[in-house]
Amino acid sequence: MLPLPFLFSVPHHYIAPCNSHTETNGGTVLFAVELEHISKTFPGGVQANKDITLRIEKGEVHGLLGENGAGKSTLMNILYGLLSYDEGRIVVNGEEVAPKSPEHMIERGVGMVHQHFKLIPPLTVTENIMMGSEPREHERNTSARLVVGILALFSIILFYHNLGIVGGTVATIALTLLIMLAFHAYDLLTKLCTRLWEMSEQRTGLSSSIIGALASMVGAMRYAVINLQPMSFSQAEAKIRRIAEENGLNINPRAKVADISVGLQQRVEIIKALYREAEILILDEPTSVLTPQEVDELFVTLDRFKETGKTIILITHKLREPMALCNRISVLRDGVLVGTVNRDETSAEDLAQMMVGRPVVFEVEKGPPSMGDVMLKVEDLYVDDVRGLPAIKGVSLEVRAGEIYGIAGVEGNGQTELVEAITGLTRPQSGTIIVNGEDITREGPRKVKEAGVAHIPEDRHKRGLILPFTIEENLVLGAHYRAPFAKGILLNLNVIKSHAQKLVSEFSIKVPRVDVPASNLSGGNQQKVVVARELSTKPRVVVAAQPTRGLDVGATEYIHNVLVRMRDRGVAVLLVSAELDEIRSLSDRIGIIFNGQIVAERDPEVATPQELGLLMAGHFGNQTQEADIA
């Protein structure tokens, strides 16, 4: 019987797992990481990793590729000490270890840059990097820890009190006592302050006392940074400058993290790992929030790391990155290691087939658009974000029947607020939104849907589905109150079931039955449920926000084909995506959004990724901007 990996149509250059070292013509290959027979099952019986044996060579860039949910991040979180494992053995640089915590693995030279950065916005670059560095035994400062605890106690209680959170005081006293007693006072304080900062960012009209409480928290953290570290602030800053210069990571150590771009924040995370002497660096989806220029800069940095002998593990579900960077690439599918291949002996097509188990078509096949009348018209739109700050500033655009209008931009430049205003989830401050000649500017989601607008939201869990509801229930959301799904105040369950079964078949949704909860489905099939529901209403306008976020290449291919099919049927499609390749391949026209404004329009057949990337990053002249907007 063939081993399991060969049951998945693996390319002929599959490399079987090897021994603790490999003899080659050039000598012995040394391994930085050896994972042997690793298995992990989560509560509820979901097995994320199944008997995985994987070896990472010293000094290589190793790609860990797979669909979302394939087990990539779980495996690396086990290596980094964030998750426990059920079975197996882990060896790092020849030493067997049982990872207990990130701190434990940092001591052994393993660092990790997470997809969602672990930074404190109001602190400087230097303060963020110093945070959590372990003090030497003789420099532990009991009085400093006590002051930090008292400041934290005062500020956290005040913060929670002003937010009116029930039971907050008791909980925060307990947490603060832990801070005062714990050796890593600053590490716990980091987590607390991060959470409070996020809460403050999500609320409007914060009182001066709440702002004061948050300021006290920041002050406590700064006191901890300065007084609980193994070196002086100036020494740390000098070390950071040296690391940045040696690795081409230009950054101002005194800048506040809140004031720097996402790309620079990623540099801070990388420098933080290098500051702790990491020789093995794990990067989790590192390009997901970067412009094309920032991606290129990251690639240069990783090449430099490789030259200095560092070992890089790149977690990704994209194909461009491993083909551009990696020496070897390992593919996971359904928690199983399908195989490991040499980059020079494989192709994107082979990798995609290993990921999903079938051939994948990469080129989006679409003919020239047959544009009709303007179906969506946005004029001089202004929208505030949840904090009451301007997010959309005078946006005007038109989308015609039979075209896909793509909006390209780095996330956080107003895309969410624009989509929510068009779909009735947010009321704009001023401006107009017209759909097929009807003004829907002040209408809610139900009226907007009745006007012919379908919405594929950027967060399918928050806006697209009710996860505990069944698939059939989710497939009629928004239309459940109308015939034929309802008779007066009663639902017509037979019609709903029949409708659901029809859509499941039409949109190739893989489900055991339509009466199971949506939470049981994979991310790709959950997205298909949202798409099926929205497009079954025969809309005039489709607003698709990040429609392939978190999807594997197979599901992405399917969603792309559906959007092109809708466009060819005469539907106006507004596509908002952080994936520049997706925007370029699907769109008939591209609008670039920066700082809440459409700063330029481009023809995707002519515009280069470099040009679009510069516009996305805000590099444009007034003359060009005015001409493009006009």
XYZ file of C-alpha atoms in Angstrom:
630
model
C 0.000 0.000 0.000
C 1.346 3.422 -0.942
C 2.122 5.950 1.814
C -0.652 8.508 2.318
C 1.059 11.431 0.511
C 1.116 9.504 -2.754
C -2.653 9.183 -2.740
C -2.957 12.897 -3.532
C -1.548 13.074 -7.093
C 1.763 14.460 -5.855
C 4.278 15.685 -8.490
C 7.098 13.269 -9.267
C 9.691 15.292 -7.324
C 8.150 14.607 -3.919
C 10.890 14.435 -1.261
C 10.257 11.890 1.472
C 10.948 12.840 5.114
C 14.615 12.377 5.923
C 16.733 11.306 8.880
C 18.267 13.611 11.514
C 20.911 14.557 8.971
C 21.288 13.846 5.291
C 24.405 12.784 3.467
C 24.705 14.522 0.090
C 27.471 14.878 -2.461
C 28.307 18.191 -0.813
C 28.439 16.766 2.720
C 26.092 16.516 5.667
C 22.934 18.636 5.749
C 22.282 20.081 9.207
C 18.756 20.730 10.397
C 17.635 23.759 12.375
C 14.237 22.213 13.162
C 13.100 18.598 13.216
C 9.429 17.839 13.824
C 8.789 14.118 14.127
C 5.343 12.490 14.096
C 3.579 15.598 15.442
C -0.150 15.186 16.075
C -2.582 17.703 17.538
C -6.307 17.336 18.191
C -8.386 20.234 19.468
C -11.328 19.862 21.876
C -14.308 18.645 19.890
C -12.277 16.097 17.979
C -10.850 18.290 15.199
C -7.433 16.880 14.307
C -5.327 19.776 13.015
C -2.032 17.889 12.575
C -1.791 14.187 11.770
C 1.555 12.444 12.242
C 3.610 15.209 10.582
C 7.343 14.700 10.123
C 9.097 17.774 8.750
C 12.723 18.893 8.759
C 13.960 22.426 8.106
C 17.564 22.822 6.971
C 19.809 25.405 8.602
C 20.096 28.607 6.587
C 17.215 27.892 4.203
C 13.965 29.703 3.509
C 11.346 26.984 3.878
C 7.804 27.557 2.677
C 4.878 26.033 4.570
C 2.030 26.112 2.088
C -1.579 25.014 2.330
C -5.217 25.970 2.336
C -6.674 27.816 5.282
C -7.369 25.211 7.913
C -4.680 22.873 6.578
C -2.796 23.005 9.889
C 0.128 25.301 8.973
C -0.245 27.852 11.757
C -1.113 25.149 14.280
C 2.135 23.337 13.516
C 4.237 26.496 13.836
C 2.404 27.618 16.978
C 3.380 24.265 18.469
C 7.014 24.893 17.540
C 6.849 28.414 19.024
C 5.330 27.176 22.278
C 1.893 28.742 21.872
C 0.112 25.379 21.593
C 0.696 21.994 23.171
C 0.823 18.810 21.088
C -0.487 15.313 21.710
C 2.262 13.192 20.217
C 5.656 13.594 18.620
C 9.126 14.920 19.149
C 10.718 18.333 18.463
C 14.433 18.980 17.969
C 15.877 22.501 17.595
C 19.526 22.839 16.559
C 20.210 19.263 17.620
C 18.630 19.634 21.072
C 15.357 17.893 21.885
C 12.885 20.362 23.382
C 9.319 20.306 24.644
C 8.123 23.865 23.931
C 6.461 25.279 27.052
C 5.914 28.897 26.022
C 7.106 31.510 23.509
C 9.631 32.715 26.109
C 11.004 29.185 26.345
C 11.493 28.993 22.575
C 12.862 32.545 22.270
C 15.635 31.419 24.629
C 16.409 28.690 22.082
C 16.639 31.117 19.188
C 13.128 30.788 17.736
C 11.200 33.973 16.888
C 7.791 34.441 15.288
C 6.185 37.376 13.473
C 2.432 36.901 13.660
C -0.052 37.883 10.981
C -1.653 40.285 13.475
C 1.126 42.277 15.063
C 1.660 42.296 18.843
C 2.485 45.995 19.215
C 1.294 48.764 21.549
C 0.298 51.751 19.347
C 1.011 54.628 21.786
C 4.525 53.393 22.599
C 7.614 54.113 20.512
C 9.425 51.596 18.344
C 12.174 51.210 20.948
C 9.705 50.777 23.811
C 7.801 48.100 21.896
C 10.972 46.191 21.084
C 12.280 46.396 24.659
C 8.959 45.261 26.077
C 9.285 41.787 27.522
C 13.063 41.462 27.254
C 14.152 39.368 30.185
C 16.092 41.237 32.916
C 19.312 39.748 34.243
C 19.083 38.207 37.706
C 21.036 40.959 39.474
C 19.026 43.730 37.829
C 15.548 42.728 38.981
C 13.962 45.805 40.487
C 11.309 45.009 43.107
C 10.403 48.635 43.730
C 9.922 49.242 40.022
C 7.586 46.244 39.758
C 5.622 47.531 42.748
C 5.236 50.994 41.210
C 4.117 49.426 37.944
C 1.524 47.350 39.785
C 0.140 50.344 41.694
C -0.056 52.467 38.541
C -1.719 49.604 36.705
C -4.220 49.040 39.516
C -5.233 52.701 39.537
C -5.421 53.174 35.805
C -7.134 49.900 34.889
C -9.832 50.256 37.544
C -10.446 53.846 36.454
C -10.605 52.779 32.823
C -13.081 49.953 33.445
C -15.151 52.103 35.803
C -15.614 54.784 33.159
C -16.530 52.201 30.540
C -19.175 50.865 32.926
C -18.108 47.251 32.610
C -19.849 45.165 35.275
C -17.476 43.221 37.471
C -14.469 44.938 35.953
C -13.030 46.117 39.270
C -12.739 42.677 40.869
C -11.225 41.181 37.745
C -8.713 43.965 37.314
C -7.614 43.870 40.963
C -6.875 40.177 40.539
C -4.989 40.796 37.323
C -3.005 43.621 38.874
C -2.018 41.468 41.852
C -0.655 39.014 39.341
C 1.293 41.853 37.749
C 2.777 42.883 41.098
C 3.785 39.321 41.961
C 4.904 38.156 38.544
C 8.495 38.298 37.426
C 7.436 39.470 33.966
C 5.305 42.380 35.171
C 5.705 44.264 31.939
C 4.648 41.281 29.819
C 1.251 40.993 31.524
C 0.898 44.748 31.433
C 1.515 44.662 27.684
C -1.444 42.340 27.165
C -3.719 44.442 29.373
C -2.783 47.722 27.757
C -3.158 46.257 24.274
C -6.711 45.174 25.054
C -7.625 48.528 26.601
C -6.165 50.385 23.649
C -8.220 48.285 21.239
C -11.346 48.983 23.294
C -10.681 52.709 23.290
C -10.144 52.678 19.513
C -13.574 51.114 19.025
C -15.522 53.654 21.070
C -16.589 57.191 20.332
C -16.816 60.163 22.676
C -14.390 58.899 25.300
C -14.390 61.050 28.424
C -11.268 62.862 29.569
C -11.043 60.555 32.594
C -10.915 57.494 30.333
C -8.222 59.108 28.222
C -6.378 59.914 31.441
C -6.644 56.326 32.603
C -5.228 55.080 29.316
C -2.418 57.617 29.606
C -1.657 56.260 33.085
C -1.447 52.775 31.626
C 1.011 53.975 29.004
C 3.000 55.738 31.713
C 3.131 52.559 33.776
C 4.376 50.609 30.789
C 7.047 53.185 30.032
C 8.195 53.002 33.657
C 8.377 49.232 33.334
C 10.312 49.436 30.077
C 12.922 51.781 31.499
C 13.328 50.192 34.932
C 12.934 46.468 34.327
C 15.276 45.941 31.380
C 18.770 44.449 31.189
C 20.230 47.523 29.476
C 19.658 51.259 29.490
C 17.244 52.903 27.087
C 20.083 54.479 25.096
C 21.890 51.132 24.860
C 18.722 49.455 23.608
C 18.148 52.192 21.044
C 21.727 51.834 19.812
C 21.277 48.065 19.489
C 18.039 48.562 17.543
C 19.717 51.019 15.161
C 22.565 48.549 14.604
C 20.179 45.650 13.886
C 18.124 47.817 11.534
C 21.205 49.000 9.643
C 22.751 45.537 9.335
C 19.530 44.077 7.924
C 18.345 46.962 5.761
C 15.339 47.605 8.014
C 15.374 51.387 8.055
C 13.206 52.723 10.868
C 13.134 55.555 13.398
C 13.452 53.977 16.882
C 11.814 57.030 18.468
C 8.690 57.033 16.275
C 5.378 56.044 17.840
C 4.018 52.813 16.426
C 0.621 54.502 15.977
C 2.233 56.948 13.526
C 4.002 54.499 11.200
C 2.718 52.434 8.275
C 1.725 48.782 8.479
C 4.849 47.843 6.534
C 7.055 49.606 9.082
C 5.144 47.959 11.927
C 6.075 44.610 10.423
C 9.715 45.722 10.463
C 9.344 46.463 14.168
C 8.149 42.897 14.741
C 11.075 41.491 12.760
C 13.577 43.677 14.631
C 11.960 42.578 17.898
C 12.754 38.951 17.040
C 16.324 39.821 16.006
C 16.758 41.884 19.191
C 16.143 38.654 21.087
C 18.843 36.888 19.029
C 16.464 34.760 16.936
C 18.245 32.473 14.474
C 15.058 30.700 13.373
C 12.352 33.133 12.238
C 8.745 32.078 11.578
C 6.698 34.495 9.428
C 2.917 33.962 9.391
C 1.273 35.313 6.196
C 3.735 38.251 6.111
C 2.489 39.912 2.901
C -1.231 40.011 3.681
C -1.231 43.719 4.650
C 1.629 45.057 2.497
C 1.744 47.085 -0.714
C 3.643 45.563 -3.673
C 6.641 47.782 -2.895
C 6.625 46.674 0.735
C 6.408 43.045 -0.382
C 9.477 43.532 -2.584
C 11.341 45.160 0.322
C 10.415 42.231 2.563
C 11.738 39.783 -0.024
C 15.070 41.667 -0.118
C 15.242 41.521 3.694
C 14.587 37.777 3.756
C 17.250 37.195 1.111
C 19.674 39.090 3.346
C 18.705 36.918 6.314
C 19.426 33.831 4.236
C 22.887 35.169 3.370
C 23.677 35.607 7.084
C 22.736 31.992 7.834
C 19.360 32.558 9.462
C 16.613 29.988 8.963
C 13.259 31.326 7.741
C 9.939 29.456 7.847
C 7.338 31.167 5.655
C 3.679 30.300 6.346
C 1.453 31.220 3.411
C -1.488 30.188 1.266
C -0.227 32.284 -1.660
C 1.860 30.811 -4.448
C 3.981 33.780 -5.521
C 5.906 34.032 -2.250
C 7.328 30.504 -1.973
C 8.144 30.439 -5.685
C 10.061 33.722 -5.325
C 11.799 33.106 -2.006
C 11.989 29.549 -0.782
C 14.628 26.870 -1.206
C 12.132 24.134 -0.388
C 8.363 24.100 0.041
C 6.246 21.768 2.179
C 2.523 21.454 1.506
C -0.107 20.538 4.097
C -3.646 19.459 3.319
C -6.242 18.516 5.926
C -3.559 18.323 8.603
C -1.389 15.901 6.619
C 2.024 16.605 5.066
C 1.411 15.984 1.365
C 5.059 16.447 0.446
C 8.165 18.623 0.304
C 9.560 19.855 -3.016
C 12.557 21.837 -4.208
C 11.497 25.194 -5.601
C 13.558 24.780 -8.773
C 11.839 21.479 -9.526
C 8.223 22.576 -9.151
C 5.733 25.129 -10.455
C 2.802 27.132 -9.148
C 0.467 24.703 -10.905
C 2.045 21.707 -9.167
C 1.867 23.415 -5.766
C -1.776 24.348 -6.278
C -2.616 20.751 -7.177
C -0.852 19.545 -4.032
C -2.854 22.057 -1.976
C -6.336 21.196 -3.261
C -5.923 17.769 -4.869
C -6.873 18.770 -8.409
C -5.602 21.004 -11.239
C -6.331 24.717 -10.744
C -6.819 27.294 -13.525
C -5.024 30.525 -12.593
C -5.954 32.809 -15.469
C -9.349 34.464 -15.140
C -11.041 33.974 -18.481
C -13.105 37.019 -19.404
C -13.824 38.849 -22.607
C -14.114 42.612 -23.088
C -16.915 44.214 -21.067
C -20.279 45.123 -22.599
C -21.000 48.162 -20.467
C -24.511 49.486 -20.104
C -26.097 52.236 -18.044
C -24.707 53.496 -14.750
C -26.152 51.231 -12.063
C -24.259 52.559 -9.024
C -23.393 56.231 -8.630
C -21.629 57.662 -5.579
C -21.261 61.443 -5.420
C -19.139 63.493 -3.008
C -19.567 60.971 -0.206
C -18.319 61.663 3.321
C -18.441 58.915 5.968
C -17.088 58.844 9.531
C -15.624 55.768 11.195
C -16.800 54.306 14.514
C -14.737 56.875 16.418
C -16.409 59.772 14.641
C -13.325 60.549 12.557
C -13.516 61.137 8.769
C -12.885 57.879 6.916
C -14.331 58.665 3.470
C -13.637 62.178 2.192
C -15.530 63.239 -0.902
C -15.521 59.957 -2.850
C -17.246 59.930 -6.244
C -17.441 56.912 -8.552
C -19.672 55.206 -11.106
C -20.119 51.508 -11.862
C -21.901 50.512 -15.062
C -23.917 47.423 -15.855
C -21.625 44.739 -17.232
C -18.368 45.899 -15.645
C -16.240 45.154 -12.613
C -14.934 48.301 -10.946
C -12.082 47.403 -8.611
C -10.987 49.461 -5.624
C -7.331 48.892 -4.753
C -5.752 50.106 -1.549
C -3.927 49.149 1.604
C -6.443 48.113 4.243
C -7.559 50.845 6.607
C -7.907 53.604 4.017
C -11.701 53.815 4.172
C -12.722 50.735 2.202
C -14.813 49.302 5.038
C -16.693 52.566 5.613
C -17.346 53.014 1.878
C -18.823 49.527 1.556
C -20.917 49.920 4.708
C -22.334 53.230 3.463
C -23.282 51.782 0.064
C -24.930 48.717 1.628
C -26.895 50.673 4.250
C -24.922 49.550 7.295
C -23.622 53.077 7.980
C -25.248 56.449 7.411
C -22.965 58.881 5.553
C -22.448 62.431 6.798
C -23.118 63.848 3.330
C -23.193 62.934 -0.341
C -25.497 60.690 -2.364
C -25.683 57.019 -3.339
C -27.848 56.180 -6.359
C -28.725 52.626 -7.471
C -30.475 52.287 -10.836
C -31.777 55.853 -10.507
C -33.047 55.394 -6.927
C -31.545 57.393 -4.050
C -30.644 54.947 -1.258
C -28.331 57.260 0.693
C -30.348 57.157 3.913
C -31.822 53.681 3.556
C -31.074 50.676 5.771
C -29.810 47.261 4.634
C -33.286 45.858 3.888
C -34.257 48.731 1.578
C -30.844 48.654 -0.074
C -31.247 44.939 -0.786
C -34.740 45.525 -2.165
C -33.252 48.171 -4.476
C -31.139 45.429 -6.055
C -27.842 45.532 -4.139
C -26.171 42.264 -3.103
C -23.443 42.426 -0.477
C -20.601 39.938 -0.031
C -19.103 41.284 3.224
C -15.410 41.322 4.112
C -16.047 39.397 7.343
C -18.308 36.447 6.610
C -18.572 35.523 10.296
C -19.494 38.998 11.517
C -21.642 40.239 8.625
C -22.356 37.316 6.322
C -23.535 34.391 8.418
C -25.172 33.460 11.691
C -22.943 30.503 12.459
C -25.277 28.609 14.842
C -28.074 28.801 12.220
C -28.387 25.981 9.710
C -27.240 26.296 6.126
C -30.827 26.466 4.874
C -31.609 29.256 7.343
C -28.522 31.221 6.324
C -29.414 30.852 2.655
C -32.666 32.806 3.089
C -31.446 35.528 5.464
C -32.667 38.891 4.240
C -35.471 37.318 2.220
C -36.996 35.151 4.936
C -39.896 37.563 5.514
C -41.065 37.499 1.874
C -42.905 34.971 -0.250
C -42.290 32.221 -1.095
C -40.261 31.693 2.091
C -42.941 33.044 4.411
C -46.728 32.854 4.727
C -47.681 35.786 6.872
C -45.722 35.363 10.093
C -44.913 31.684 9.444
C -41.915 30.325 7.568
C -42.513 27.904 4.707
C -39.942 25.312 5.776
C -40.433 23.018 2.776
C -39.791 25.851 0.324
C -36.742 26.988 2.318
C -35.276 23.462 2.278
C -35.926 23.047 -1.441
C -34.369 26.460 -2.147
C -31.301 25.581 -0.070
C -30.804 22.242 -1.824
C -31.018 23.984 -5.203
C -28.350 26.562 -4.241
C -26.078 23.932 -2.692
C -26.124 22.075 -6.005
C -25.817 25.191 -8.188
C -22.893 26.700 -6.232
C -21.100 23.399 -5.489
C -21.282 23.821 -1.704
C -19.881 20.759 0.045
C -22.253 19.929 2.895
C -23.532 16.682 4.414
C -27.063 18.126 4.750
C -28.651 21.572 4.569
C -29.908 21.341 8.153
C -26.434 21.372 9.766
C -25.045 24.571 11.354
C -22.994 26.864 9.126
C -20.232 26.671 11.734
C -19.572 23.084 10.614
C -18.412 24.185 7.152
C -14.918 25.070 5.978
C -14.118 28.717 5.280
C -14.448 28.212 1.547
C -17.869 26.586 1.812
C -19.058 29.242 4.270
C -18.112 31.870 1.687
C -19.984 29.933 -0.991
C -23.104 30.042 1.203
C -22.828 33.848 1.403
C -22.218 34.180 -2.338
C -25.068 31.802 -3.210
C -27.548 33.680 -1.008
C -26.580 37.119 -2.301
C -26.459 36.258 -5.986
C -29.671 34.207 -5.934
C -31.617 37.460 -5.456
C -30.831 38.460 -9.082
C -29.170 41.741 -8.086
C -28.450 44.757 -10.269
C -25.352 45.647 -8.233
C -22.936 43.338 -6.394
C -20.676 44.850 -3.733
C -17.944 42.274 -3.097
C -15.615 43.198 -0.223
C -12.527 40.981 0.139
C -14.513 38.097 -1.430
C -11.617 35.615 -1.362
C -10.100 36.537 2.002
C -8.816 33.451 3.768
C -9.733 31.137 0.890
C -7.510 28.559 -0.765
C -6.678 28.625 -4.454
C -9.560 26.318 -5.372
C -12.250 28.367 -3.633
C -10.654 31.580 -4.933
C -10.834 30.263 -8.493
C -14.534 29.504 -8.007
C -15.404 32.956 -6.571
C -13.530 34.701 -9.396
C -15.482 32.773 -12.021
C -18.780 33.610 -10.305
C -18.015 37.354 -10.277
C -17.049 37.319 -13.955
C -20.228 35.384 -14.755
C -22.330 38.036 -12.993
C -20.542 40.802 -14.886
C -21.206 39.023 -18.190
C -24.913 38.869 -17.296
C -25.028 42.663 -17.084
C -24.617 43.093 -13.329
C -22.534 46.014 -12.019
C -19.815 44.665 -9.706
C -17.938 46.814 -7.190
C -14.911 44.783 -6.074
C -12.942 45.846 -2.998
C -9.820 43.797 -2.358
C -6.443 44.065 -0.679
C -5.095 41.523 -3.195
C -3.627 43.547 -6.042
C -3.362 40.542 -8.363
C -7.070 39.887 -7.832
C -7.953 43.506 -8.603
C -5.830 43.548 -11.760
C -7.108 40.242 -13.150
C -10.823 40.821 -12.500
C -11.375 44.563 -12.933
C -12.318 46.495 -16.054
C -11.404 49.757 -14.297
C -9.428 50.325 -11.109
C -9.883 53.133 -8.596
C -7.080 53.577 -6.064
C -8.148 54.600 -2.563
C -5.784 56.340 -0.163
C -6.641 58.127 3.067
C -10.358 57.994 2.306
C -10.132 59.384 -1.231
C -10.116 57.911 -4.732
C -6.795 59.399 -5.792
C -6.599 57.901 -9.290
C -8.286 55.654 -11.830
C -6.324 53.253 -13.986
C -6.844 50.784 -16.823
C -5.784 47.325 -15.560
C -4.467 46.446 -19.016
C -1.973 49.320 -18.822
C -1.220 49.917 -15.134
C 1.742 48.073 -13.640
C 1.821 46.644 -10.102
C 4.604 49.111 -9.305
C 2.523 52.115 -10.370
C -0.542 50.912 -8.483
C 1.562 50.153 -5.426
C 2.983 53.682 -5.351
C -0.513 55.155 -5.578
C -1.742 52.824 -2.818
C 1.098 54.065 -0.614
C 0.201 57.725 -1.235
C 2.986 58.581 -3.677
C 1.283 60.846 -6.195
C 1.564 64.469 -7.266
C -1.243 67.028 -7.070
C -1.268 67.512 -10.830
C -1.581 63.799 -11.542
C -4.174 63.354 -8.826
C -6.379 66.145 -10.152
C -6.129 64.891 -13.710
C -6.973 61.322 -12.717
C -9.921 62.292 -10.566
C -11.260 64.547 -13.275
